[in-house]
Coordinates of C-alpha atoms in Angstrom, one line a residue:
M1 CA 13.0 -1.7 6.6
K2 CA 11.2 1.3 7.1
I3 CA 12.8 4.4 6.3
S4 CA 12.3 8.1 5.5
T5 CA 10.7 8.4 2.1
S6 CA 11.9 12.4 1.9
L7 CA 15.5 11.0 3.0
L8 CA 16.0 8.0 0.4
M9 CA 14.5 10.5 -2.6
A10 CA 16.9 13.0 -1.5
L11 CA 20.1 10.9 -1.2
V12 CA 18.9 9.0 -4.5
L13 CA 18.5 12.4 -6.3
T14 CA 21.8 13.6 -5.4
C15 CA 23.7 10.4 -5.6
A16 CA 24.2 7.8 -8.6
A17 CA 24.2 3.5 -9.1
V18 CA 25.1 0.3 -10.6
V19 CA 26.2 -1.3 -14.1
P20 CA 23.9 -1.6 -17.6
A21 CA 22.1 -4.3 -17.6
T22 CA 24.1 -5.7 -20.7
S23 CA 27.1 -6.5 -18.7
Y24 CA 25.8 -8.7 -16.5
G25 CA 25.2 -11.0 -19.5
E26 CA 20.9 -11.1 -18.9
P27 CA 18.3 -10.2 -21.1
V28 CA 16.9 -6.6 -21.1
A29 CA 13.6 -7.4 -20.6
K30 CA 11.5 -8.7 -24.2
T31 CA 14.3 -7.2 -26.0
G32 CA 17.5 -7.9 -27.4
N33 CA 20.8 -6.5 -28.1
A34 CA 21.5 -4.1 -31.2
P35 CA 24.7 -2.3 -32.3
D36 CA 24.8 1.6 -31.1
G37 CA 23.3 4.0 -33.5
K38 CA 21.6 2.3 -37.1
G39 CA 19.3 -0.3 -36.0
A40 CA 19.1 0.8 -31.9
S41 CA 15.5 1.4 -32.1
T42 CA 14.7 -2.5 -32.6
L43 CA 15.4 -2.6 -28.8
I44 CA 12.3 -1.0 -28.1
P45 CA 9.4 -3.6 -27.9
S46 CA 6.2 -3.1 -29.9
R47 CA 3.8 -2.6 -26.8
A48 CA 6.0 0.8 -26.4
V49 CA 4.2 4.1 -27.0
I50 CA 5.9 7.1 -27.9
L51 CA 4.7 10.2 -26.3
Y52 CA 7.7 12.5 -27.6
G53 CA 10.7 12.2 -29.6
D54 CA 12.1 10.2 -32.3
P55 CA 13.1 6.4 -32.1
S56 CA 15.2 6.3 -34.9
K57 CA 17.7 8.6 -32.8
A58 CA 17.7 6.6 -29.4
D59 CA 20.9 5.3 -28.4
S60 CA 21.2 1.2 -27.6
A61 CA 23.2 1.8 -24.3
V62 CA 20.3 3.9 -23.0
L63 CA 17.8 1.9 -23.8
A64 CA 19.4 -1.3 -22.7
V65 CA 19.6 0.3 -19.4
Y66 CA 15.9 1.7 -19.8
Y67 CA 14.6 -2.0 -20.4
S68 CA 16.8 -3.9 -17.8
C69 CA 15.1 -6.3 -15.8
E70 CA 18.1 -7.1 -13.4
Y71 CA 16.4 -6.0 -9.8
L72 CA 13.1 -6.8 -10.7
D73 CA 11.2 -9.4 -9.0
F74 CA 8.9 -11.6 -11.3
N75 CA 5.5 -10.0 -10.5
D76 CA 7.0 -6.7 -11.1
P77 CA 6.0 -5.2 -14.2
D78 CA 8.3 -4.3 -17.0
A79 CA 9.9 -0.9 -18.4
P80 CA 7.2 1.8 -18.3
R81 CA 5.0 1.1 -21.7
F82 CA 4.6 5.2 -22.3
M83 CA 8.2 6.7 -23.4
M84 CA 9.5 10.4 -23.9
L85 CA 12.8 10.8 -25.6
D86 CA 15.1 13.7 -25.7
R87 CA 15.5 15.1 -29.3
E88 CA 18.8 13.6 -29.3
G89 CA 17.8 10.2 -27.9
K90 CA 20.2 10.3 -24.8
I91 CA 17.3 10.5 -22.3
A92 CA 14.7 8.3 -22.2
F93 CA 11.8 8.8 -19.3
G94 CA 8.6 6.9 -18.8
V95 CA 5.7 6.5 -16.0
G96 CA 4.0 2.7 -15.8
G97 CA 3.1 0.1 -13.5
S98 CA 0.5 -2.6 -13.2
L99 CA -2.7 -3.7 -11.8
Y100 CA -2.1 -7.1 -10.0
A101 CA -5.0 -8.9 -8.9
I102 CA -5.0 -12.1 -7.0
G103 CA -8.2 -14.3 -6.1
S104 CA -7.2 -17.2 -3.9
Y105 CA -8.8 -20.2 -1.8
D106 CA -6.8 -21.9 0.7
F107 CA -8.4 -25.4 1.9
K108 CA -7.1 -28.3 4.3
G109 CA -5.4 -25.7 6.6
C110 CA -5.1 -22.0 5.3
V111 CA -2.8 -18.9 6.2
D112 CA -4.7 -15.9 6.9
A113 CA -2.7 -13.5 5.4
P114 CA -2.1 -12.2 1.8
G115 CA 1.8 -14.3 1.3
F116 CA 1.5 -18.1 1.5
A117 CA 4.3 -18.2 4.2
P118 CA 4.9 -21.9 5.8
Y119 CA 5.8 -20.1 9.3
D120 CA 2.1 -18.9 9.6
I121 CA 0.6 -22.2 9.1
A122 CA -1.3 -22.9 12.4
V123 CA 0.2 -25.8 14.4
P124 CA -1.4 -27.8 15.5
A125 CA -4.7 -27.9 13.1
N126 CA -6.7 -25.0 13.8
P127 CA -10.6 -25.6 13.1
E128 CA -11.0 -22.3 12.7
L129 CA -8.3 -22.1 9.6
R130 CA -9.4 -25.1 7.4
Q131 CA -10.9 -22.7 4.6
R132 CA -10.0 -19.0 3.2
L133 CA -11.2 -17.2 0.2
A134 CA -9.5 -14.0 -0.3
G135 CA -8.8 -11.4 -3.2
N136 CA -5.8 -9.0 -3.0
L137 CA -4.7 -6.2 -5.2
G138 CA -1.5 -5.6 -2.8
S139 CA 1.2 -6.2 -5.5
S140 CA -0.3 -3.7 -7.7
S141 CA 2.5 -1.1 -8.4
L142 CA 3.4 2.5 -10.1
T143 CA 7.4 3.0 -11.4
A144 CA 9.0 6.0 -12.5
N145 CA 12.1 5.4 -15.1
L146 CA 14.5 7.7 -16.1
A147 CA 17.8 6.7 -17.8
G148 CA 20.0 8.3 -20.2
K149 CA 23.6 8.7 -21.1
M150 CA 26.1 11.9 -20.4
P151 CA 29.8 12.6 -21.8
Y152 CA 32.2 11.0 -19.1
F153 CA 30.3 8.9 -17.1
G154 CA 28.6 6.8 -19.5
T155 CA 24.6 5.5 -18.8
F156 CA 22.9 6.6 -15.7
K157 CA 19.2 5.5 -14.4
V158 CA 16.6 6.7 -11.9
Y159 CA 14.0 4.5 -11.0
F160 CA 11.2 4.7 -8.5
Q161 CA 8.5 2.0 -7.6
L162 CA 5.5 2.4 -5.3
K163 CA 3.4 -1.0 -4.0
F164 CA 0.0 -0.7 -2.9
N165 CA 0.3 -3.4 0.1
G166 CA -2.4 -4.3 2.2
D167 CA -5.5 -6.6 3.0
N168 CA -9.3 -6.6 3.6
G169 CA -9.5 -3.5 1.4
K170 CA -7.2 -1.6 3.5
Y171 CA -4.4 -0.8 1.3
G172 CA -1.6 1.8 1.2
A173 CA 1.6 2.9 -0.7
R174 CA 4.9 1.8 0.5
L175 CA 7.9 2.6 -1.2
K176 CA 9.8 -0.9 -2.5
Q177 CA 12.5 0.3 -4.7
A178 CA 14.2 3.9 -5.6
Y179 CA 17.8 3.9 -6.5
A180 CA 19.9 5.8 -9.2
Q181 CA 22.5 4.4 -11.1
L182 CA 25.6 6.0 -12.8
G183 CA 28.2 3.5 -14.7
H184 CA 29.5 1.2 -12.3
F185 CA 27.8 2.7 -9.1
T186 CA 24.5 2.1 -7.6
L187 CA 22.5 3.8 -4.8
G188 CA 19.4 3.8 -2.8
L189 CA 16.9 1.3 -2.0
T190 CA 17.1 -1.5 -4.5
T191 CA 17.7 -5.5 -4.4
S192 CA 20.4 -6.6 -2.0
T193 CA 23.9 -7.6 -3.6
F194 CA 23.4 -11.4 -1.8
V195 CA 20.1 -11.9 -3.9
D196 CA 19.9 -13.2 -7.4
A197 CA 16.6 -12.1 -8.4
V198 CA 16.9 -13.8 -11.8
A199 CA 17.0 -17.4 -10.7
Q200 CA 14.2 -16.7 -8.1
A201 CA 11.4 -19.3 -8.0
P202 CA 8.5 -17.7 -10.3
T203 CA 5.0 -17.5 -8.1
I204 CA 1.6 -15.5 -8.4
D205 CA 1.8 -15.1 -4.5
P206 CA 3.8 -12.2 -3.6
Q207 CA 5.2 -13.9 -0.6
G208 CA 7.2 -16.4 -2.7
A209 CA 9.1 -19.5 -2.0
C210 CA 9.7 -19.7 1.9
G211 CA 13.8 -20.4 1.2
Q212 CA 13.5 -17.6 -1.2
I213 CA 17.0 -15.0 -0.5
D214 CA 15.1 -11.8 -1.5
D215 CA 15.5 -8.3 0.4
K216 CA 15.6 -5.4 -0.6
Q217 CA 18.2 -2.6 1.3
V218 CA 19.5 0.7 1.4
L219 CA 22.8 0.2 -0.4
F220 CA 26.1 1.2 -2.0
R221 CA 27.4 -1.1 -4.6
Y222 CA 30.3 -1.2 -7.3
T223 CA 29.9 -3.8 -9.9
T224 CA 33.1 -4.6 -12.4
P225 CA 32.7 -4.4 -16.0
S226 CA 31.9 -7.7 -17.8
W227 CA 34.9 -9.5 -18.4
H228 CA 34.4 -13.0 -20.9
G229 CA 31.3 -13.4 -19.2
F230 CA 32.2 -12.8 -15.8
T231 CA 31.6 -10.0 -13.3
A232 CA 31.8 -9.3 -9.6
A233 CA 30.1 -7.0 -6.7
T234 CA 30.4 -5.7 -3.9
G235 CA 29.4 -2.7 -1.3
V236 CA 27.9 -1.9 2.1
E237 CA 24.0 -2.4 3.1
I238 CA 22.2 -0.4 5.9
P239 CA 21.8 -3.6 8.2
D240 CA 17.9 -5.0 9.1
V241 CA 17.9 -6.5 12.1
S242 CA 15.3 -8.5 13.8
M243 CA 16.0 -10.6 17.1
T244 CA 14.4 -12.1 20.3
Q245 CA 15.2 -10.6 23.3
A246 CA 15.7 -12.7 26.5
T247 CA 13.7 -13.1 29.5
R248 CA 14.4 -13.7 32.6
M249 CA 12.1 -14.0 35.9
I250 CA 12.7 -10.9 38.2
G251 CA 9.9 -10.5 41.3
G252 CA 7.6 -12.9 39.7
V253 CA 7.6 -11.0 36.6
E254 CA 9.2 -12.2 32.9
T255 CA 11.5 -9.2 32.5
A256 CA 13.4 -8.8 29.3
V257 CA 17.4 -8.6 30.2
T258 CA 18.4 -7.4 26.3
K259 CA 17.4 -4.6 24.4
S260 CA 17.6 -3.4 20.3
I261 CA 20.2 -1.0 19.6
P262 CA 21.0 1.1 16.7
Q263 CA 23.0 -1.5 14.5
R264 CA 26.8 0.3 14.1
V265 CA 28.3 -2.4 11.3
P266 CA 26.9 -2.3 7.8
V267 CA 26.3 -5.3 5.7
I268 CA 29.2 -6.3 3.6
P269 CA 28.2 -8.6 0.8
A270 CA 29.8 -9.6 -2.4
Y271 CA 29.5 -12.0 -5.3
V272 CA 30.9 -13.5 -8.4
Q273 CA 29.0 -14.4 -11.4
Y274 CA 29.6 -16.3 -14.7
S275 CA 27.3 -15.7 -17.5
W276 CA 27.6 -17.6 -20.7
K277 CA 23.9 -16.3 -22.8
P278 CA 21.6 -14.2 -21.8
G279 CA 19.1 -15.9 -19.2
S280 CA 21.9 -18.4 -18.0
H281 CA 24.3 -18.0 -15.2
V282 CA 26.2 -19.2 -11.8
R283 CA 26.6 -17.1 -9.2
L284 CA 28.6 -17.6 -5.8
A285 CA 27.7 -14.9 -3.3
A286 CA 28.6 -14.2 0.3
L287 CA 28.1 -11.3 3.2
F288 CA 29.4 -10.7 6.4
R289 CA 27.5 -8.7 9.4
D290 CA 28.3 -7.9 12.8
L291 CA 25.0 -7.2 15.2
C292 CA 24.7 -5.5 18.3
Y293 CA 22.1 -5.5 21.3
R294 CA 22.0 -4.7 24.8
D295 CA 23.1 -6.8 27.9
L296 CA 21.0 -5.0 30.3
L297 CA 22.2 -7.3 33.0
S298 CA 25.7 -6.3 32.5
G299 CA 25.2 -3.2 30.9
E300 CA 27.1 -3.4 28.5
N301 CA 26.8 -3.2 24.8
R302 CA 27.3 -6.8 22.9
F303 CA 28.4 -7.8 19.2
S304 CA 27.6 -11.6 17.5
A305 CA 29.2 -11.7 14.1
G306 CA 27.2 -13.4 11.4
Y307 CA 28.1 -14.4 7.7
G308 CA 26.2 -16.0 4.9
V309 CA 27.2 -17.9 1.5
K310 CA 24.6 -18.8 -1.4
A311 CA 25.0 -20.4 -4.6
S312 CA 22.1 -19.9 -7.1
F313 CA 21.9 -20.7 -10.9
I314 CA 19.5 -20.6 -13.9
F315 CA 20.2 -21.8 -17.3
R316 CA 18.3 -22.7 -21.0
E317 CA 18.2 -25.2 -22.8
G318 CA 15.4 -25.6 -25.8
M319 CA 12.2 -25.3 -23.4
F320 CA 13.9 -26.1 -20.0
Q321 CA 15.0 -23.6 -17.7
P322 CA 16.1 -25.0 -14.6
F323 CA 16.7 -22.6 -11.6
G324 CA 17.8 -22.7 -8.2
H325 CA 20.1 -21.5 -5.2
F326 CA 21.3 -22.9 -1.8
S327 CA 22.6 -20.9 1.1
Y328 CA 23.9 -21.1 4.5
G329 CA 24.8 -18.9 7.4
K330 CA 24.4 -17.3 10.6
G331 CA 22.3 -14.2 11.8
I332 CA 20.8 -14.0 8.0
S333 CA 17.2 -14.7 8.3
S334 CA 16.3 -11.1 7.5
F335 CA 17.6 -12.4 3.7
A336 CA 14.9 -15.5 4.1
A337 CA 11.4 -15.0 3.1
D338 CA 9.8 -17.4 5.5
I339 CA 11.3 -16.3 8.6
A340 CA 12.3 -12.5 8.2
D341 CA 11.2 -10.5 10.6
N342 CA 10.4 -13.2 13.3
G343 CA 13.2 -12.8 15.4
Y344 CA 16.0 -15.1 14.1
D345 CA 18.7 -13.2 13.3
L346 CA 19.5 -13.1 17.0
V347 CA 18.3 -15.6 19.6
P348 CA 18.5 -15.8 23.1
E349 CA 21.6 -18.0 24.1
A350 CA 21.1 -21.1 26.4
G351 CA 22.9 -20.7 29.9
A352 CA 23.9 -17.4 29.6
P353 CA 21.4 -14.6 30.6
G354 CA 21.5 -11.7 28.9
H355 CA 23.5 -13.0 26.0
L356 CA 22.3 -13.6 22.4
H357 CA 23.7 -15.1 19.5
T358 CA 23.2 -15.9 15.8
I359 CA 22.1 -18.8 14.8
P360 CA 22.4 -21.1 12.1
S361 CA 19.9 -21.1 9.1
M362 CA 19.7 -23.1 5.9
T363 CA 17.5 -22.2 2.8
W364 CA 17.2 -24.0 -0.9
T365 CA 15.0 -23.7 -3.7
G366 CA 14.7 -25.9 -6.9
G367 CA 12.5 -25.5 -9.9
L368 CA 12.0 -25.8 -13.6
Y369 CA 10.5 -23.2 -16.6
L370 CA 8.9 -25.1 -19.2
H371 CA 8.5 -22.5 -22.3
F372 CA 6.0 -23.7 -24.6
T373 CA 5.6 -21.2 -26.5
P374 CA 6.7 -17.4 -26.5
K375 CA 3.5 -16.5 -24.9
F376 CA 2.6 -19.6 -22.3
F377 CA 5.0 -21.0 -20.0
A378 CA 4.5 -23.0 -16.5
T379 CA 6.8 -23.8 -13.3
A380 CA 7.2 -26.1 -11.0
S381 CA 9.2 -25.7 -7.7
A382 CA 10.3 -26.6 -4.3
S383 CA 11.8 -24.8 -1.3
R384 CA 12.9 -25.0 2.2
C385 CA 13.9 -23.2 5.0
Q386 CA 15.1 -23.9 8.5
V387 CA 16.6 -22.8 11.5
F388 CA 19.3 -24.8 13.7
D389 CA 20.2 -24.9 17.3
C390 CA 16.7 -23.0 18.6
S391 CA 15.3 -25.8 20.9
N392 CA 15.7 -23.6 24.2
L393 CA 13.1 -21.4 22.6
G394 CA 10.4 -24.0 23.1
G395 CA 8.8 -27.2 21.5
D396 CA 6.6 -25.2 19.3
S397 CA 9.0 -22.5 17.9
Y398 CA 9.4 -22.7 14.0
R399 CA 11.9 -25.9 13.1
Y400 CA 11.6 -25.7 9.2
G401 CA 9.0 -24.8 6.4
M402 CA 8.5 -26.3 2.8
F403 CA 6.9 -25.0 -0.2
Y404 CA 5.6 -26.3 -2.9
C405 CA 4.3 -24.3 -6.3
A406 CA 3.0 -25.4 -9.7
N407 CA 1.6 -22.9 -11.7
A408 CA 1.0 -22.0 -15.5
F409 CA 0.9 -18.1 -17.3
Y410 CA -0.4 -17.1 -20.4
D411 CA 0.1 -13.4 -22.0
L412 CA -2.9 -12.7 -23.7
T413 CA -1.5 -9.5 -24.9
D414 CA 1.9 -7.8 -24.4
D415 CA 0.0 -6.1 -21.5
L416 CA -2.4 -8.6 -20.2
R417 CA -1.1 -11.9 -18.2
M418 CA -3.6 -14.5 -17.0
G419 CA -2.0 -17.1 -14.4
I420 CA -3.4 -19.9 -12.3
E421 CA -1.1 -21.5 -9.3
Y422 CA -1.3 -24.1 -6.7
L423 CA 0.9 -24.3 -3.3
H424 CA 1.4 -26.7 -0.6
G425 CA 3.2 -25.8 2.6
K426 CA 4.4 -27.3 5.6
R427 CA 5.4 -25.8 9.0
S428 CA 7.3 -28.3 11.2
N429 CA 8.1 -27.4 15.1
Y430 CA 10.9 -28.3 17.3
N431 CA 8.1 -30.8 19.1
G432 CA 7.8 -32.4 16.1
E433 CA 4.3 -31.3 15.6
T434 CA 3.4 -30.3 12.3
G435 CA 0.7 -28.1 10.1
T436 CA 0.2 -27.9 6.3
A437 CA -2.2 -25.6 4.4
N438 CA -2.7 -25.5 0.7
R439 CA -4.4 -22.5 -1.5
L440 CA -5.3 -22.3 -5.3
G441 CA -4.6 -18.6 -6.9
L442 CA -5.8 -16.9 -9.7
L443 CA -3.8 -13.9 -11.6
C444 CA -4.6 -11.0 -13.9
Q445 CA -2.0 -8.6 -14.1
F446 CA -2.3 -5.4 -16.2
S447 CA 0.9 -3.6 -17.2
F448 CA 1.1 -0.1 -18.6

């Protein structure tokens, strides 16, 4: 979603947002919970460098919010290593980031892009796209993190993240997250309420699993306090719509008969979650949206309703930690990694010139972490993304994509992570033709 950076920064700095991570029952990065007051400094990991302030005076509630990873993707850096504390230990501030360097080689079919998206696999196979050697630093980022505590309102947090997306040696900074939190409220650009970031498949590849539900939205959200492991959240989000315009032959020329117009109805998402221990939860989520467009034949603005439902989970037993999700809905392609921005929220309706409609889509992901040691782990996962009722777009249109991943990670130090990954992708079209691709990736990530 392209937005005005200056406007968003003004909104974030003047308003507030979300619940502390501890209320979700999720881990706070590499730390655990400690009682308020004595022992609170144990929340600060050994990698942290205190530039100013006395860590023995740090407030545990502030540190829990500072080190929260609730809205971070797998390849995002942890909280900044360098921290400053105020004299009372009620304000923590840090600036950090990570160098995220990937080397990759595609073979037996390739995706000519930094992200390995089955949607982009050539069908039928293109002999020009059989191999690809590439390097990419586009997931490198800079972050600023401010957490604190104030009378009457409790904890607050302001977080910014810039990401250096790009390819072929051309990179530019892009605002990935900018949000503020105050008590149980969240405002800004951050992970959608429909997304369960903790239960996503971990990948070196920045695109992620093809069926992954992952979207950043400008939003306002309320999250309830935790009650016996249960939490819930709802809010409103600014819609991001991708549509395929209807066309018609007029005077021998194929002419668009629909048009994108500004959206008028916010996305309304909600979830209910139960967490029985850190790193383990189940979540049920849903959303409603109403998408609008212009019918140029009738001269009318038209609306088409969309909805989505999703179930996700992650839990740990010993060295094993399975995770996964299933989603289904209409008009929710903007939330699915493989088909976002490809025009599947609204598509032309067969037999109704000038009309668009929302189509069903389904995604799922399933996988497993294997935690061998605190510094060494591996994962395996599979994912699918599929659209329905799109045969009228042509036999060469996308029907489904499959994504298979196996990787391993080793933390040489608390700041330096190395990884290796194998990816296999498949795209299938409505005419039955398919294409495949394979990628080997190497990761060197240095966080600070």
